[in-house]
PDB file of C-alpha atoms in Angstrom:
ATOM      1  CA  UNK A   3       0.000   0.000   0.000  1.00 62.00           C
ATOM      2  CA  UNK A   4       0.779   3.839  -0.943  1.00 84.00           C
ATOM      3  CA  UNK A   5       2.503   5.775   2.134  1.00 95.00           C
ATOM      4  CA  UNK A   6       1.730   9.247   2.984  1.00 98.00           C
ATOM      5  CA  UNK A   7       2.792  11.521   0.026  1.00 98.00           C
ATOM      6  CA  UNK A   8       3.479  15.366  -0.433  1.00 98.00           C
ATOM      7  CA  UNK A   9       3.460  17.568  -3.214  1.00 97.00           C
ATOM      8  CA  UNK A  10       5.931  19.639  -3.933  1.00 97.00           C
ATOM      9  CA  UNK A  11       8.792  18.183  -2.940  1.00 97.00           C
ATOM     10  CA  UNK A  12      10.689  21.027  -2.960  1.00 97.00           C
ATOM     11  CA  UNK A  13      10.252  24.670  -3.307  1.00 96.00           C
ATOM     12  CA  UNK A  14      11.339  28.085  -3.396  1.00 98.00           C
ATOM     13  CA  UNK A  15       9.470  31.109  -2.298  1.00 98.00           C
ATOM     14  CA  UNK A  16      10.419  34.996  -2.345  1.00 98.00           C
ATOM     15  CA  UNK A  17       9.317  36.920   0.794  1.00 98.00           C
ATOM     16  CA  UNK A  18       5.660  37.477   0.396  1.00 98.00           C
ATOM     17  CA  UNK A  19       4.464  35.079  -2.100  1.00 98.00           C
ATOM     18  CA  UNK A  20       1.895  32.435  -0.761  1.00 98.00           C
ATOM     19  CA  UNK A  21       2.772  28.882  -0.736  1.00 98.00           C
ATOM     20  CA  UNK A  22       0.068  25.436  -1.151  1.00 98.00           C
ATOM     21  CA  UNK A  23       1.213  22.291  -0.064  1.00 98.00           C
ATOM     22  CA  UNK A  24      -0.686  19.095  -0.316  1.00 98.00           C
ATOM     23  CA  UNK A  25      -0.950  16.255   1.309  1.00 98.00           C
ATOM     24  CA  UNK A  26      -2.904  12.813   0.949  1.00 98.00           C
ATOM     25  CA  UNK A  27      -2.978  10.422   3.693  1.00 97.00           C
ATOM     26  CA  UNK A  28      -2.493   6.892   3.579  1.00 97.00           C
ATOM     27  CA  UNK A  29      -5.927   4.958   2.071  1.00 95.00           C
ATOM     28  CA  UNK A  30      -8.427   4.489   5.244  1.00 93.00           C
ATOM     29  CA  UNK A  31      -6.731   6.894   7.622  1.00 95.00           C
ATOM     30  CA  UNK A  32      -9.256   9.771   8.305  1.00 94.00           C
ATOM     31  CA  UNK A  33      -6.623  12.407  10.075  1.00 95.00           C
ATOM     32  CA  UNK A  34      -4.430  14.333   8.611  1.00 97.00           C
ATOM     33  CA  UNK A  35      -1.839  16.522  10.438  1.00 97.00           C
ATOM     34  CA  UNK A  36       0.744  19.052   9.451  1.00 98.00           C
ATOM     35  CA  UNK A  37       3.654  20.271  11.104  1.00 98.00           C
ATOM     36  CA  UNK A  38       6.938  22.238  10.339  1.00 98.00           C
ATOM     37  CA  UNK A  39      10.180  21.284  11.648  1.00 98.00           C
ATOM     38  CA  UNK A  40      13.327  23.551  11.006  1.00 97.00           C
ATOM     39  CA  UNK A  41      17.099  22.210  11.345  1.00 93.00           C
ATOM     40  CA  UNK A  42      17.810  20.871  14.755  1.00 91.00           C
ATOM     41  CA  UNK A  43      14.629  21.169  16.170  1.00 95.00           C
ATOM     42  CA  UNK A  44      11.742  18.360  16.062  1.00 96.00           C
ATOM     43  CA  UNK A  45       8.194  18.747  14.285  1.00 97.00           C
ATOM     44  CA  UNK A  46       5.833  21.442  15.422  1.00 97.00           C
ATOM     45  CA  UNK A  47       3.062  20.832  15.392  1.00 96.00           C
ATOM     46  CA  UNK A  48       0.378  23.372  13.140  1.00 97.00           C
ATOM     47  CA  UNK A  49      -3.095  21.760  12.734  1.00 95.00           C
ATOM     48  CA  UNK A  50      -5.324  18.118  12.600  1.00 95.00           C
ATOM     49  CA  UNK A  51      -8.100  17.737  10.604  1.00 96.00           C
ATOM     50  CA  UNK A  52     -10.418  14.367  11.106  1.00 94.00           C
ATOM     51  CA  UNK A  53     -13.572  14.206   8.765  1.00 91.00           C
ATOM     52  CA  UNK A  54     -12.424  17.680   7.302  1.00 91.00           C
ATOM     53  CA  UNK A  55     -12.713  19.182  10.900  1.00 94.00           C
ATOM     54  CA  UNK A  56     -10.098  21.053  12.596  1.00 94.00           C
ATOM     55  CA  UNK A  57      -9.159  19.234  15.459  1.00 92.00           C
ATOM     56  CA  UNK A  58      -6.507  21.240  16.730  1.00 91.00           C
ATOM     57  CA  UNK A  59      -4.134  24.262  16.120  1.00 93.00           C
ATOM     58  CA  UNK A  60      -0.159  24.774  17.237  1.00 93.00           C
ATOM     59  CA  UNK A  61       0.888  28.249  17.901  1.00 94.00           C
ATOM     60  CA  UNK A  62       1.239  29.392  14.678  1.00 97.00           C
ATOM     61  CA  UNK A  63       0.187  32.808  13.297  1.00 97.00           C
ATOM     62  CA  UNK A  64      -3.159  33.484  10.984  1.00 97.00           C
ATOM     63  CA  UNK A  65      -0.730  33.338   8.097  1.00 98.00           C
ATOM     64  CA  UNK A  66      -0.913  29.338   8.010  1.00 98.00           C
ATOM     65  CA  UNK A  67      -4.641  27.634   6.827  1.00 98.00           C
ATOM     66  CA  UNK A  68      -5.396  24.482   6.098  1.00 98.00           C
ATOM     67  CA  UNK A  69      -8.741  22.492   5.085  1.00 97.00           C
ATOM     68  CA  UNK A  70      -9.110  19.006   4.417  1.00 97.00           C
ATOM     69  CA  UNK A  71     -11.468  17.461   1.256  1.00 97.00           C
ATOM     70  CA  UNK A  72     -13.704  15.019   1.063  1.00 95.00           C
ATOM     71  CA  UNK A  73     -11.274  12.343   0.051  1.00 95.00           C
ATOM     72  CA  UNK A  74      -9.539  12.934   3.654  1.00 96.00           C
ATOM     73  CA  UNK A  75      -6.457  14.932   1.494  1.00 97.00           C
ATOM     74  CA  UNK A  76      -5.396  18.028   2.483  1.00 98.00           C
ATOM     75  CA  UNK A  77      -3.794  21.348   1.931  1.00 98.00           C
ATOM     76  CA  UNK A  78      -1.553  23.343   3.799  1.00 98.00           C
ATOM     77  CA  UNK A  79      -1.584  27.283   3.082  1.00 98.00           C
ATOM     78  CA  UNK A  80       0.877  29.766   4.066  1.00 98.00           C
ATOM     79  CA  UNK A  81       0.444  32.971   3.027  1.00 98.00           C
ATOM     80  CA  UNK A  82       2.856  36.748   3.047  1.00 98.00           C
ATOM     81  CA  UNK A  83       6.096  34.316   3.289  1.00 98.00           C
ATOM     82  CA  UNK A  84       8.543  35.282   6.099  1.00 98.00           C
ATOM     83  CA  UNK A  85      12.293  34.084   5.853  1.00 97.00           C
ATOM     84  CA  UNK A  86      11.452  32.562   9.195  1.00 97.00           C
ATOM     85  CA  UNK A  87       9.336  30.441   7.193  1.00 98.00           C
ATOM     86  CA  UNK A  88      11.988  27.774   5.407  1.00 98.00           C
ATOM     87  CA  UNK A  89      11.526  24.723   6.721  1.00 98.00           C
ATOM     88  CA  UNK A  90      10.632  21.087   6.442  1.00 98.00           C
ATOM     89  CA  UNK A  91       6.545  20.419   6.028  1.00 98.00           C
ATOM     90  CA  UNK A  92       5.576  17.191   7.423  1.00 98.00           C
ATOM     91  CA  UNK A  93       2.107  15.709   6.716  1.00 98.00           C
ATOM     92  CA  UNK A  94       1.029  12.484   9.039  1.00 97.00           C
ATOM     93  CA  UNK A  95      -1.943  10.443   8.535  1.00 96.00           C
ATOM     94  CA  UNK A  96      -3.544   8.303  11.328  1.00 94.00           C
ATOM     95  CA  UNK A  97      -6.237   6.028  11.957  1.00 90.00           C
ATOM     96  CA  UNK A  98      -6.031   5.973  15.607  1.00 87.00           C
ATOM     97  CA  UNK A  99      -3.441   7.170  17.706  1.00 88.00           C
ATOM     98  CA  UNK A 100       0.419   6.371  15.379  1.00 94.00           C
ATOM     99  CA  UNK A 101       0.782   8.685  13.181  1.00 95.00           C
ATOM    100  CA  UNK A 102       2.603   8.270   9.361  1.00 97.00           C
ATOM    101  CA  UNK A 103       4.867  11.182   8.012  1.00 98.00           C
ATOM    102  CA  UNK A 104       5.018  11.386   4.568  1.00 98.00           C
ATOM    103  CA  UNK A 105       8.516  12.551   2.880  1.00 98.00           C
ATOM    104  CA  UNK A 106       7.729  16.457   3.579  1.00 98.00           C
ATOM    105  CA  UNK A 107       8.207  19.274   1.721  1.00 98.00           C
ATOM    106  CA  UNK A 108      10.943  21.486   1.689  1.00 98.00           C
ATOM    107  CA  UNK A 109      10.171  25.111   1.764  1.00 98.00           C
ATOM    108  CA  UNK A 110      12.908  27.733   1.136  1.00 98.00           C
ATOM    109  CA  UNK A 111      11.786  31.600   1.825  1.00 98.00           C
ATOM    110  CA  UNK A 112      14.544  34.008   0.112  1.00 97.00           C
TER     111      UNK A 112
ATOM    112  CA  UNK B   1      10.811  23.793  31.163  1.00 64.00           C
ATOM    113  CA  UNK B   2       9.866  21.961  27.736  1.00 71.00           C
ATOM    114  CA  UNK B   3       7.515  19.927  27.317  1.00 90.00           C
ATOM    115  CA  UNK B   4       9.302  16.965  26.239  1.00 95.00           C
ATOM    116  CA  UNK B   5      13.141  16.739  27.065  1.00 96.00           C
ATOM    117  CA  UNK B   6      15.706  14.484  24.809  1.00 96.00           C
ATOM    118  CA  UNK B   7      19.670  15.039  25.120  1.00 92.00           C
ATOM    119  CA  UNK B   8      20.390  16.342  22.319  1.00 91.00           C
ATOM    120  CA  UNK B   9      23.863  14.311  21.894  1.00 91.00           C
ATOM    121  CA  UNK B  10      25.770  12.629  19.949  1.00 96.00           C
ATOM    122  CA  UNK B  11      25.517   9.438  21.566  1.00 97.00           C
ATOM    123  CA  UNK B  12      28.222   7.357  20.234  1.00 97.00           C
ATOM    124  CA  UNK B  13      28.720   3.887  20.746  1.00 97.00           C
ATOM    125  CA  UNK B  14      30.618   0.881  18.559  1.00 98.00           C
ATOM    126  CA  UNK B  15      28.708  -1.498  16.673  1.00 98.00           C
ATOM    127  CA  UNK B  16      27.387  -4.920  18.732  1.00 97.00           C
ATOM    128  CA  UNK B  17      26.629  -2.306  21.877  1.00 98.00           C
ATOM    129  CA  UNK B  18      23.832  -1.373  23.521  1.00 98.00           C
ATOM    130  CA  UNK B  19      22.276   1.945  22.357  1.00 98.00           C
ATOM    131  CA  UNK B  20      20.386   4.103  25.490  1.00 98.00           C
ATOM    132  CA  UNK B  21      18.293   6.775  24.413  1.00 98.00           C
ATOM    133  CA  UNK B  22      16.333   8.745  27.293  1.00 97.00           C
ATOM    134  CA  UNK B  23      13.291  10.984  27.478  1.00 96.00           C
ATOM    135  CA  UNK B  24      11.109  13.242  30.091  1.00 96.00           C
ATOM    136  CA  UNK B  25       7.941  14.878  29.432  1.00 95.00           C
ATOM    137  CA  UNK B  26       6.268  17.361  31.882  1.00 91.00           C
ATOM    138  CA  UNK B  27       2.177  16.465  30.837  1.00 86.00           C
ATOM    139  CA  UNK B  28       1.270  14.261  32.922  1.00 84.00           C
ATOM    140  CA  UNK B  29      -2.278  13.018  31.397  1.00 85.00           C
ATOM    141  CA  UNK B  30       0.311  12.063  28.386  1.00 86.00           C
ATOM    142  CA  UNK B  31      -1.461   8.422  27.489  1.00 87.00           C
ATOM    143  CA  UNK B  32       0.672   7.249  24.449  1.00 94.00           C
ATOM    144  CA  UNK B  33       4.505   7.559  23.378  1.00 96.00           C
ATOM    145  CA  UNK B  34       6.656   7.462  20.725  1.00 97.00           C
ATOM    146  CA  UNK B  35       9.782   7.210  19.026  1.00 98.00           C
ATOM    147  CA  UNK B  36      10.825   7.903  15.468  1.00 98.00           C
ATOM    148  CA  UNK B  37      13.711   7.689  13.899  1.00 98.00           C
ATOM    149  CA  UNK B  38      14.929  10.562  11.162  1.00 98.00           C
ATOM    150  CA  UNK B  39      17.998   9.844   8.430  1.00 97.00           C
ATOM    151  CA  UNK B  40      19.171  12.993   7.751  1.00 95.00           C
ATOM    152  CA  UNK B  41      17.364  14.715   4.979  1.00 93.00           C
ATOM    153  CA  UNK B  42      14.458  12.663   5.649  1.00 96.00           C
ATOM    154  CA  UNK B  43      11.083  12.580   7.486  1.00 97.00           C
ATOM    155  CA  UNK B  44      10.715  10.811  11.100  1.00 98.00           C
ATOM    156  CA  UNK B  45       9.895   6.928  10.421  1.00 98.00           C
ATOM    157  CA  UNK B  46       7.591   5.333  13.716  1.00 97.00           C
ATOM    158  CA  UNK B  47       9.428   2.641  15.283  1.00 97.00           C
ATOM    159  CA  UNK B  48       8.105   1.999  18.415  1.00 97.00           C
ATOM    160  CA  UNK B  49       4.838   3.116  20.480  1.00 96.00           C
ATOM    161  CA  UNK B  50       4.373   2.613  24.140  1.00 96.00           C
ATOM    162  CA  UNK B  51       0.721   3.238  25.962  1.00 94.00           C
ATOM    163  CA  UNK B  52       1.571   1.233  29.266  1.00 94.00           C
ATOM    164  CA  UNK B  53       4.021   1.263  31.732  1.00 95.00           C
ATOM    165  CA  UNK B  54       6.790  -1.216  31.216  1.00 96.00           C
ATOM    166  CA  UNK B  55       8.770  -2.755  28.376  1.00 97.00           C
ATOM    167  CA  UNK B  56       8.074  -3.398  25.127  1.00 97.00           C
ATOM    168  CA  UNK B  57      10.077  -4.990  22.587  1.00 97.00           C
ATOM    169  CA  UNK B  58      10.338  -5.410  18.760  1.00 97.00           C
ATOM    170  CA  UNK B  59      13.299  -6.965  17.385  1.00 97.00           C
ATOM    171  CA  UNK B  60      16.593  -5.054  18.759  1.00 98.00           C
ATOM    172  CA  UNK B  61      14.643  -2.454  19.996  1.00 98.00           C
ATOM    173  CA  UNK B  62      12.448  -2.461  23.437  1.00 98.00           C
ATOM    174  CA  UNK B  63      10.228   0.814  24.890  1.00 98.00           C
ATOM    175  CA  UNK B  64      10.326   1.142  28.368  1.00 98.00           C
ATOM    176  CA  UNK B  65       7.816   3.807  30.022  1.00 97.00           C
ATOM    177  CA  UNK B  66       7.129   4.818  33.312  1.00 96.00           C
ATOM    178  CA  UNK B  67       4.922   7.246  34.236  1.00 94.00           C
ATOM    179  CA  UNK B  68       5.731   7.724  37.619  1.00 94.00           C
ATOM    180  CA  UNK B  69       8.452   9.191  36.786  1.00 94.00           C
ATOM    181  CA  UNK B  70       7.131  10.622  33.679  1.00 94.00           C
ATOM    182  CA  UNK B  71      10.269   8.942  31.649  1.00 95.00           C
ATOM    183  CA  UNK B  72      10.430   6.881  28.126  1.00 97.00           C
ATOM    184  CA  UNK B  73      13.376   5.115  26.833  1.00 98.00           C
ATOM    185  CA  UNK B  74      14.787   3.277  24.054  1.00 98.00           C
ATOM    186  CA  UNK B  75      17.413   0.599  24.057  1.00 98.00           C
ATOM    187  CA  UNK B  76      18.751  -0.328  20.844  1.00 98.00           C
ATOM    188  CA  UNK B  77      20.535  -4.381  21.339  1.00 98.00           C
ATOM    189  CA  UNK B  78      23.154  -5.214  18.517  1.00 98.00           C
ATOM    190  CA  UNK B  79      23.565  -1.754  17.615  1.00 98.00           C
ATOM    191  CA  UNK B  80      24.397  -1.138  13.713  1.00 98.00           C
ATOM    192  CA  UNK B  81      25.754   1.618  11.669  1.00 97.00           C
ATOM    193  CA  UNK B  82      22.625   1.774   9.736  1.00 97.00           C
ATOM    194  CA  UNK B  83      21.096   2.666  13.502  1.00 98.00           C
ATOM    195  CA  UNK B  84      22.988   5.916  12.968  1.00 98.00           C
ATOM    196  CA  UNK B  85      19.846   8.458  13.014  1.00 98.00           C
ATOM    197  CA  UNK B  86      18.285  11.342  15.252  1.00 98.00           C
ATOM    198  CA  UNK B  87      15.799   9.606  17.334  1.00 98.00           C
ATOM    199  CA  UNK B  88      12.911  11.495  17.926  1.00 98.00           C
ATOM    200  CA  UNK B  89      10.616  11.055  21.627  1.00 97.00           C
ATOM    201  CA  UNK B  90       6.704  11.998  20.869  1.00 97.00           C
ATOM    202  CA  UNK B  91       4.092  12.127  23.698  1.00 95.00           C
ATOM    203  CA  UNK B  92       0.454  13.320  23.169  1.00 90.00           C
ATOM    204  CA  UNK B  93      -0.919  16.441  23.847  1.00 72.00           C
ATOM    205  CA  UNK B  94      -4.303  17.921  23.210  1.00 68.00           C
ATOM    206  CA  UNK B  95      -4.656  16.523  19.874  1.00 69.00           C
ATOM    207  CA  UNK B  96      -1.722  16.520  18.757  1.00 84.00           C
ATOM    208  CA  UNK B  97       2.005  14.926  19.115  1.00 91.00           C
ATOM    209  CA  UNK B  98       4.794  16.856  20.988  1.00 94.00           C
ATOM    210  CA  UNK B  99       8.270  15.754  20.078  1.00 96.00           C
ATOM    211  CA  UNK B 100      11.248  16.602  21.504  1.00 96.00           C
ATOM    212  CA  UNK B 101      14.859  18.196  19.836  1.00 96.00           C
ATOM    213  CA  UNK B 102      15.739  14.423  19.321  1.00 97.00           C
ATOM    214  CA  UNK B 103      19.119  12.448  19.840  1.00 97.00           C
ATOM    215  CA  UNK B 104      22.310  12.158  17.801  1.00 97.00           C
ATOM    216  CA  UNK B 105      22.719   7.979  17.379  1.00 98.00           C
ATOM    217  CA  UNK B 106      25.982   7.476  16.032  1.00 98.00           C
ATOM    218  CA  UNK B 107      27.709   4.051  16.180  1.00 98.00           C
ATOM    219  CA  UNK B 108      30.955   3.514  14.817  1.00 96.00           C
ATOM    220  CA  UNK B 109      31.837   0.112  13.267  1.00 94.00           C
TER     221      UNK B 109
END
C-alpha cells in the first residue's frame, strides 16, 4: 500500500508570495496533520483535521490555513512568506493514535 | 521547562553495543509515546509506540515507560551503523504529538 505523500517536494518562495502544499494520507486513515520542523529542532506541530474538521491548532500565526477534502487529502496554506518560514513540512496520517509522516516538503523563503 | 526533554547528543557507541536513548515529558495526562527515527534529509519513520508502563520490545529495539516518573526510553541491542539516526521522543498532547529536539545515534563500526 501507498505511504503518505506530499506535493511539492521542494520549493522556493520569495518573501511574500503564498505557498500550497498538499498532502494525501495513507488509504483508510481519516486524520491528517501538518507540522513544520526547522534544522535541529523536532516537528511542530500546526493543525489536525479528522472528517475535514479542525481538530486542533499549534501556535502558529493566521498566516498558516489548512482544510481538508472530502477524500480525507489536504492542503496546507501559508500565506505573506517570512524568511522565518523555510523549513521542512511534514504531513502524518492516522487512523487511531500512530501517526505516518510522509517525505515532507521542503520550503525555502529568500 | 519543555515539554518533552531528549539530550540532544551525539551518543556514540561501537557497533554490537547497547544503544540508550532517554526521554522526560512534563504532561502528565500524556497516554501514548513514541519514538521515530529521522535519516538525515528525511522525514521521522515510527518505530516503536508505548501506551503502558513497562517494556516493550520489537526486534533489537524495546520501549520502556514509566509514568511515575514521567520517563520513556529506548534501548537499541546489537547496535548497527545503519542505527545511525536522530531519534525522535513523541508524547500526546491535546490533539496533537509533541516531540522533543531528538538524539544524535551514532555508532561507529
Amino acid at each position: 500500500d501507498a505511504g503518505v505523500t506530499q506535493s511539492p517536494t521542494h520549493l522556493i518562495k520569495t518573501r511574500g508570495q503564498h505557498v500550497t502544499l498538499r498532502c494525501s494520507p495513507i488509504s483508510g486513515h481519516k486524520s491528517v496533520s501538518w507540522y513544520q520542523q526547522v534544522l535541529g529542532q523536532g516537528p511542530q506541530f500546526i493543525f489536525q483535521y479528522y472528517e475535514k474538521e479542525e481538530r486542533g491548532r499549534g501556535n502558529f500565526p493566521d498566516r498558516f490555513s489548512a482544510r481538508q477534502f472530502p477524500n480525507y487529502s489536504s492542503e496546507l496554506n501559508v500565506n505573506a512568506l517570512l524568511l522565518g518560514d523555510s523549513a521542512l513540512y511534514l504531513c502524518a496520517s492516522s487512523l487511531d493514535h500512530e501517526q505516518f509522516f510522509g517525505p515532507g516538503t521542503r520550503l525555502t523563503v529568500l | 521547562q519543555k515539554e518533552v526533554e531528549q539530550n540532544s547528543g551525539p551518543l556514540s557507541v561501537p557497533e554490537g553495543a547497547i544503544a540508550s536513548l532517554n526521554c522526560t515529558y512534563s504532561d502528565r495526562v500524556s497516554q501514548s509515546f513514541f519514538w521515530y527515527r529521522q535519516y538525515s534529509g528525511k522525514s521521522p519513520e515510527l518505530i516503536m509506540s508505548i501506551y503502558s508502563n513497562g517494556d516493550k520490545e520489537d526486534g533489537r529495539f524495546t520501549a520502556q515507560l514509566n509514568k511515575a516518573s514521567q520517563y520513556v526510553s529506548l534501548l537499541i541491542r546489537d547496535s548497527q551503523p545503519s542505527d545511525s539516526a536522530t531519534y525522535l521522543c513523541a508524547v500526546t498532547g491535546f490533539q496533537k504529538l509533541v516531540f522533543g529536539t531528538g538524539t544524535r545515534l551514532l555508532v561507529s563500526p
